[in-house]
PDB file of N, CA and C in Angstrom:
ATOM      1  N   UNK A   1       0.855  -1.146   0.000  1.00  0.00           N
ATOM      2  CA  UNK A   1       0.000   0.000   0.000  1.00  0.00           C
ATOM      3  C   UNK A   1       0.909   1.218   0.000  1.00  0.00           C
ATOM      4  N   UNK A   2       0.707   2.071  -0.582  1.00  0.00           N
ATOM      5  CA  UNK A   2       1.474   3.364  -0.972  1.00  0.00           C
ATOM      6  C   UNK A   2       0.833   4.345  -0.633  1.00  0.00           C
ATOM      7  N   UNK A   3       1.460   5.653   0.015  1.00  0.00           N
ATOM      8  CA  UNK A   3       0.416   6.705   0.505  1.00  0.00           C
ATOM      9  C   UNK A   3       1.380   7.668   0.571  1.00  0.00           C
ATOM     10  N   UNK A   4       0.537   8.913   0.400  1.00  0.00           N
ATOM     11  CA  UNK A   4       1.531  10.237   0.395  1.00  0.00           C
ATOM     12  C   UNK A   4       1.998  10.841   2.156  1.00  0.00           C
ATOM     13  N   UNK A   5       1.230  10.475   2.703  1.00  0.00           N
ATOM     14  CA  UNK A   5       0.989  10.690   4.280  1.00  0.00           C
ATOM     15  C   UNK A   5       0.852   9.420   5.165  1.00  0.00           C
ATOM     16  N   UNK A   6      -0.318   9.079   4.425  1.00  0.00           N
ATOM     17  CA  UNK A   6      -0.369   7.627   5.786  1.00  0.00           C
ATOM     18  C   UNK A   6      -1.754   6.454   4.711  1.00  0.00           C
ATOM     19  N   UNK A   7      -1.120   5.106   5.243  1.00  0.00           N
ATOM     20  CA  UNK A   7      -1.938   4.266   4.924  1.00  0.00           C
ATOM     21  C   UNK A   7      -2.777   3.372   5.820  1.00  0.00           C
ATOM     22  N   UNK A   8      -2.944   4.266   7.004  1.00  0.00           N
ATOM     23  CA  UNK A   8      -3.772   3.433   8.017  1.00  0.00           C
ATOM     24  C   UNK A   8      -5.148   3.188   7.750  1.00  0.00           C
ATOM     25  N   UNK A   9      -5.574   3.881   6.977  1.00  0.00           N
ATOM     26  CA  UNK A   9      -7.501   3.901   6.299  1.00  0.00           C
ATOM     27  C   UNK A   9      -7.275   2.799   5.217  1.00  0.00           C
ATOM     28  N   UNK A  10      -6.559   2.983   4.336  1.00  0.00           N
ATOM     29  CA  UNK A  10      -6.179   2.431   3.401  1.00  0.00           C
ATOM     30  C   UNK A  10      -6.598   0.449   3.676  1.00  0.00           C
ATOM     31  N   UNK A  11      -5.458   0.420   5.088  1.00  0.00           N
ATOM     32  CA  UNK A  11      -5.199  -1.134   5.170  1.00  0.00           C
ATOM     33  C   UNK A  11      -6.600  -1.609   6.050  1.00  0.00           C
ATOM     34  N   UNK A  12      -6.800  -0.558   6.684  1.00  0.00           N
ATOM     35  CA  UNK A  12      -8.376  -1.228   7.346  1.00  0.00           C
ATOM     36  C   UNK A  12      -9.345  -1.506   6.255  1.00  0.00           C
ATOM     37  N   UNK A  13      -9.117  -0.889   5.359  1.00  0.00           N
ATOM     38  CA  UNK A  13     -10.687  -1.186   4.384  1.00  0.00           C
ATOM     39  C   UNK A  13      -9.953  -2.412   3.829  1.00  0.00           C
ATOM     40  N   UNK A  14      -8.669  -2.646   3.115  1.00  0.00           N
ATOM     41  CA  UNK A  14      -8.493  -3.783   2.880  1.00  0.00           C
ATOM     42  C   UNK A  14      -8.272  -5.112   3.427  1.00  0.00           C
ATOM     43  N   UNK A  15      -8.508  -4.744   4.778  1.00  0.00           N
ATOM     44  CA  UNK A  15      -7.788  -6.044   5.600  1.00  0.00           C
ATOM     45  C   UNK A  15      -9.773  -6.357   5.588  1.00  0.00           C
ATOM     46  N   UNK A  16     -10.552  -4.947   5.937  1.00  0.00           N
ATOM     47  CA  UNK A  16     -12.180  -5.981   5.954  1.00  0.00           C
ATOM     48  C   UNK A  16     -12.473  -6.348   4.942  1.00  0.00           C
ATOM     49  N   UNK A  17     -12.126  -6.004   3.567  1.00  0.00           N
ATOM     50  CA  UNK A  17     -12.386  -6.835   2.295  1.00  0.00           C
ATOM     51  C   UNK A  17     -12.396  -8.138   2.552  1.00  0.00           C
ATOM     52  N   UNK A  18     -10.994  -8.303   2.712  1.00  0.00           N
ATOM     53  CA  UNK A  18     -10.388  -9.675   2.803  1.00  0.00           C
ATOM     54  C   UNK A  18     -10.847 -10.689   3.360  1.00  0.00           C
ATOM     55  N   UNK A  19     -11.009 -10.214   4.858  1.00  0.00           N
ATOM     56  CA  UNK A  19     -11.924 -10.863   6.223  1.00  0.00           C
ATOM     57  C   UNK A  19     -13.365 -11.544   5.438  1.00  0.00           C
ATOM     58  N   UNK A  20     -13.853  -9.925   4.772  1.00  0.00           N
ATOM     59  CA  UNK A  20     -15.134 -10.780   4.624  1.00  0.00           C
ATOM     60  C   UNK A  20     -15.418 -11.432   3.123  1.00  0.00           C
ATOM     61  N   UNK A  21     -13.989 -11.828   3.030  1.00  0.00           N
ATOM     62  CA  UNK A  21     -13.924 -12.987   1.258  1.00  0.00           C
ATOM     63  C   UNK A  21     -13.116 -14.009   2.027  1.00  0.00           C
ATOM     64  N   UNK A  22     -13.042 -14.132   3.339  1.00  0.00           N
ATOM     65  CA  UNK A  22     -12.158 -14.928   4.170  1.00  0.00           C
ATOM     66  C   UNK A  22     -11.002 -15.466   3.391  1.00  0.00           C
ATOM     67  N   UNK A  23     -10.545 -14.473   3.559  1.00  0.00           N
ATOM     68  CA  UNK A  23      -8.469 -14.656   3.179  1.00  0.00           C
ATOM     69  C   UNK A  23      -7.458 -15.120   4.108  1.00  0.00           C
ATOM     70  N   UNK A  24      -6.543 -15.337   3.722  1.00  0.00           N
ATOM     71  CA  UNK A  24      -6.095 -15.573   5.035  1.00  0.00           C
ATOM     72  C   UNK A  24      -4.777 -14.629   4.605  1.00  0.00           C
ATOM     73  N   UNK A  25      -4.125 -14.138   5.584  1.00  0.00           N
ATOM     74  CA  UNK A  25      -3.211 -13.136   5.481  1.00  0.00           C
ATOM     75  C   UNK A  25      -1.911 -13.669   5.208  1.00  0.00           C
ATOM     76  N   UNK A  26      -0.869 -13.666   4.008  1.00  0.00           N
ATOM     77  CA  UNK A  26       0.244 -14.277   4.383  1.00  0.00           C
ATOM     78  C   UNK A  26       1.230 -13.537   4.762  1.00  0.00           C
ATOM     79  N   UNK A  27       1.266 -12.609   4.825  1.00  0.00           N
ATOM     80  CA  UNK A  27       2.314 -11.545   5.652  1.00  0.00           C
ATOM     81  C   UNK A  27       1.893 -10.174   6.151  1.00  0.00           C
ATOM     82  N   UNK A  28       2.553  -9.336   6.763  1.00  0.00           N
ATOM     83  CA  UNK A  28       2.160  -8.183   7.105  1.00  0.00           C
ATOM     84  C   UNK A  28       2.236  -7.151   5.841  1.00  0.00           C
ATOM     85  N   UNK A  29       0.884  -6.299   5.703  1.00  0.00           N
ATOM     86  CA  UNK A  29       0.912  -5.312   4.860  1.00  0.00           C
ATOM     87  C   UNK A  29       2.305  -4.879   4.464  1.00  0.00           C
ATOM     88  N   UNK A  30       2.357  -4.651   3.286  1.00  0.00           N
ATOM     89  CA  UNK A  30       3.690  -3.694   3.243  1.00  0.00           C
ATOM     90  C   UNK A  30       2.940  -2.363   2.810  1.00  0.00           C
ATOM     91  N   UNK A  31       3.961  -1.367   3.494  1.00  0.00           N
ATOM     92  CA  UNK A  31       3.442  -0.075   3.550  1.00  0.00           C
ATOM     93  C   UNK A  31       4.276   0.989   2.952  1.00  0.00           C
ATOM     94  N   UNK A  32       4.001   1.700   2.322  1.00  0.00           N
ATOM     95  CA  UNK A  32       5.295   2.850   1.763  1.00  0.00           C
ATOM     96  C   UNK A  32       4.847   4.196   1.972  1.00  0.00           C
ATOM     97  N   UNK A  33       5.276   5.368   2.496  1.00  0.00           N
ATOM     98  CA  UNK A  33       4.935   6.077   2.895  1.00  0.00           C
ATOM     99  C   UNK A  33       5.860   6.875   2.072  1.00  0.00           C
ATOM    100  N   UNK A  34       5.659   8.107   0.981  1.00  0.00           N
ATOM    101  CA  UNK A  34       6.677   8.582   0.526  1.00  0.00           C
ATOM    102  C   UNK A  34       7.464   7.987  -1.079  1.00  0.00           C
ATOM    103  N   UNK A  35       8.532   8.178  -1.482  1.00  0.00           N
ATOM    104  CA  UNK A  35       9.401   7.834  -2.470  1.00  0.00           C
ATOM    105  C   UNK A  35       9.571   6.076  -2.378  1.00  0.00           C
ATOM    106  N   UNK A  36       9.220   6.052  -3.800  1.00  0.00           N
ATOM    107  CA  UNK A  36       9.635   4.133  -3.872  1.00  0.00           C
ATOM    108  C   UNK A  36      11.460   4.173  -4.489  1.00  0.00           C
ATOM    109  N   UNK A  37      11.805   3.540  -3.810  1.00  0.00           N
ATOM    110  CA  UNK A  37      13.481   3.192  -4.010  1.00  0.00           C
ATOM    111  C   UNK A  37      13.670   1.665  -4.579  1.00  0.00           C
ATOM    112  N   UNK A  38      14.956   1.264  -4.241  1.00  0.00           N
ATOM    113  CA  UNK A  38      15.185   0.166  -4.923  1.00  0.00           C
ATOM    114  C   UNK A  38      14.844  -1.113  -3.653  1.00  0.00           C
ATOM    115  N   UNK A  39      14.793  -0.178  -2.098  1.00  0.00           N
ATOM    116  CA  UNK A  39      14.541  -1.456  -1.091  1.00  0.00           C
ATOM    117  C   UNK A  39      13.178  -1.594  -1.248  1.00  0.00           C
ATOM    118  N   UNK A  40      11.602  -0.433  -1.382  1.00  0.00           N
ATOM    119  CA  UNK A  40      10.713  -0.642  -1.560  1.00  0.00           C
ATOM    120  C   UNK A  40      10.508  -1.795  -2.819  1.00  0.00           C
ATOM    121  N   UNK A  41      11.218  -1.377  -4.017  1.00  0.00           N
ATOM    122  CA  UNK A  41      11.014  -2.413  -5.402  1.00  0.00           C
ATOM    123  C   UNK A  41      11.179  -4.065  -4.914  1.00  0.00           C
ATOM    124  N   UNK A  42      11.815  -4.187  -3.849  1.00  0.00           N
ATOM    125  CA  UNK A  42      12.626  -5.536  -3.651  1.00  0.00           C
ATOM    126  C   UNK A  42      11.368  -6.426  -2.675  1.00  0.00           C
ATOM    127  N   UNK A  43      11.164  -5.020  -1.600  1.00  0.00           N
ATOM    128  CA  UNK A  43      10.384  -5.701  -0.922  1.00  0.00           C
ATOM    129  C   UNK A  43       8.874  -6.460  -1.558  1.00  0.00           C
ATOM    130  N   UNK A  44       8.545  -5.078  -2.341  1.00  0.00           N
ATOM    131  CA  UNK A  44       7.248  -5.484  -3.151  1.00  0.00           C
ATOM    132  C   UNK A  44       7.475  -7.404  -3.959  1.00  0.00           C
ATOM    133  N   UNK A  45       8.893  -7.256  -4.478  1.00  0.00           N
ATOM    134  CA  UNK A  45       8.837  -8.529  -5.141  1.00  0.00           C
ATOM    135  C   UNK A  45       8.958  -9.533  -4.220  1.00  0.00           C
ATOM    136  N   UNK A  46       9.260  -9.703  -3.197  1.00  0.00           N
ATOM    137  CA  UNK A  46       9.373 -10.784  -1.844  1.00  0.00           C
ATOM    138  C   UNK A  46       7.512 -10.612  -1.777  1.00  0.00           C
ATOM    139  N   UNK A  47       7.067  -9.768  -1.441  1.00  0.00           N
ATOM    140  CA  UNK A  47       5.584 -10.132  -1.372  1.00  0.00           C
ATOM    141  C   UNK A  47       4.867 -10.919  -2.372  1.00  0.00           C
ATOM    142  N   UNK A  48       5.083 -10.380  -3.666  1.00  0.00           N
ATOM    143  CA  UNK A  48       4.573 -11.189  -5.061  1.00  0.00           C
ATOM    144  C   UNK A  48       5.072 -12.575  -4.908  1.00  0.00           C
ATOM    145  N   UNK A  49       6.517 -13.152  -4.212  1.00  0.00           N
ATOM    146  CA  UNK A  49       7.056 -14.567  -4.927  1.00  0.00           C
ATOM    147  C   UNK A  49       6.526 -14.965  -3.372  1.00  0.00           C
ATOM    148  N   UNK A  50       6.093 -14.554  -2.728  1.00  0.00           N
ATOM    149  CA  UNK A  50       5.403 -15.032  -1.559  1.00  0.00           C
ATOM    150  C   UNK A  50       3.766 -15.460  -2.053  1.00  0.00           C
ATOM    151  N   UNK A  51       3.293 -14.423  -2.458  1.00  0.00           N
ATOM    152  CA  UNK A  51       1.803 -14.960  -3.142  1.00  0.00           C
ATOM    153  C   UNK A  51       1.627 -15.890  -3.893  1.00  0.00           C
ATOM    154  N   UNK A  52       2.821 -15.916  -4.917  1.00  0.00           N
ATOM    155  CA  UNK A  52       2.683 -17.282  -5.846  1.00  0.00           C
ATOM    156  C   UNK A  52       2.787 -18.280  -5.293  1.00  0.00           C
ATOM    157  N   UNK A  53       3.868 -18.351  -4.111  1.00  0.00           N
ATOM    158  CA  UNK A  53       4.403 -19.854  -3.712  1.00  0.00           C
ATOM    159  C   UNK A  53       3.411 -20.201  -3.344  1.00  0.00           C
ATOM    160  N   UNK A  54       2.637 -19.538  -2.643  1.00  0.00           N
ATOM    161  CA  UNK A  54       0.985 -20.067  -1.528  1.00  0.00           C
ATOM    162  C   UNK A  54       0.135 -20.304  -2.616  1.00  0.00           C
ATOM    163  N   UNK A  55       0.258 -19.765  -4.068  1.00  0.00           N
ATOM    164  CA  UNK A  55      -1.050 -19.952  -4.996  1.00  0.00           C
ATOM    165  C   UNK A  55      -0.677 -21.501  -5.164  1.00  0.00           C
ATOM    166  N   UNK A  56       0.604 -21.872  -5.580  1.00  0.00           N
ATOM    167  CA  UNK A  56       1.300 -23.297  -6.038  1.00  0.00           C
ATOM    168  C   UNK A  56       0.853 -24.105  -5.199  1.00  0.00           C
ATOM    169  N   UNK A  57       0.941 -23.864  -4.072  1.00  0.00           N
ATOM    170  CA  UNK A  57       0.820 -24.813  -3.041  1.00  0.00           C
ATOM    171  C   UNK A  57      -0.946 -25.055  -2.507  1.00  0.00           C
ATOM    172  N   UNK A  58      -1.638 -24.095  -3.131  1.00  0.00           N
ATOM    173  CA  UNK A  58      -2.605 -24.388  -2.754  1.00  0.00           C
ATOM    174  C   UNK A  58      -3.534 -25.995  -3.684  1.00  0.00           C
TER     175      UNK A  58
END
């Protein structure tokens, strides 16, 4: 989630999406507050090869 100030509204509406399509969470939000760099780019892709592995495995 990306935000110019803050993404605390942001992750509540998406975390009740989720809840009520019963998801299950596989990691903690990632949050960016500000300028995307090359550690934001990296982290984002650890989240994505995290989603796939759980899609594979499902």
């Amino acid at each position: 989630m990306h935000g110019n100030n803050d993404t605390t509204g942001a992750i509540r509406g998406v975390e009740t999406i989720a809840t009520g399509l019963k998801w299950k969470r596989l990691r903690e939000p990632l949050t960016v507050v500000g300028e995307v760099d090359a550690a934001v780019r990296e982290a984002c892709w650890e989240l994505g090869a995290t989603v796939a592995a759980s899609l594979m495995e499902s």
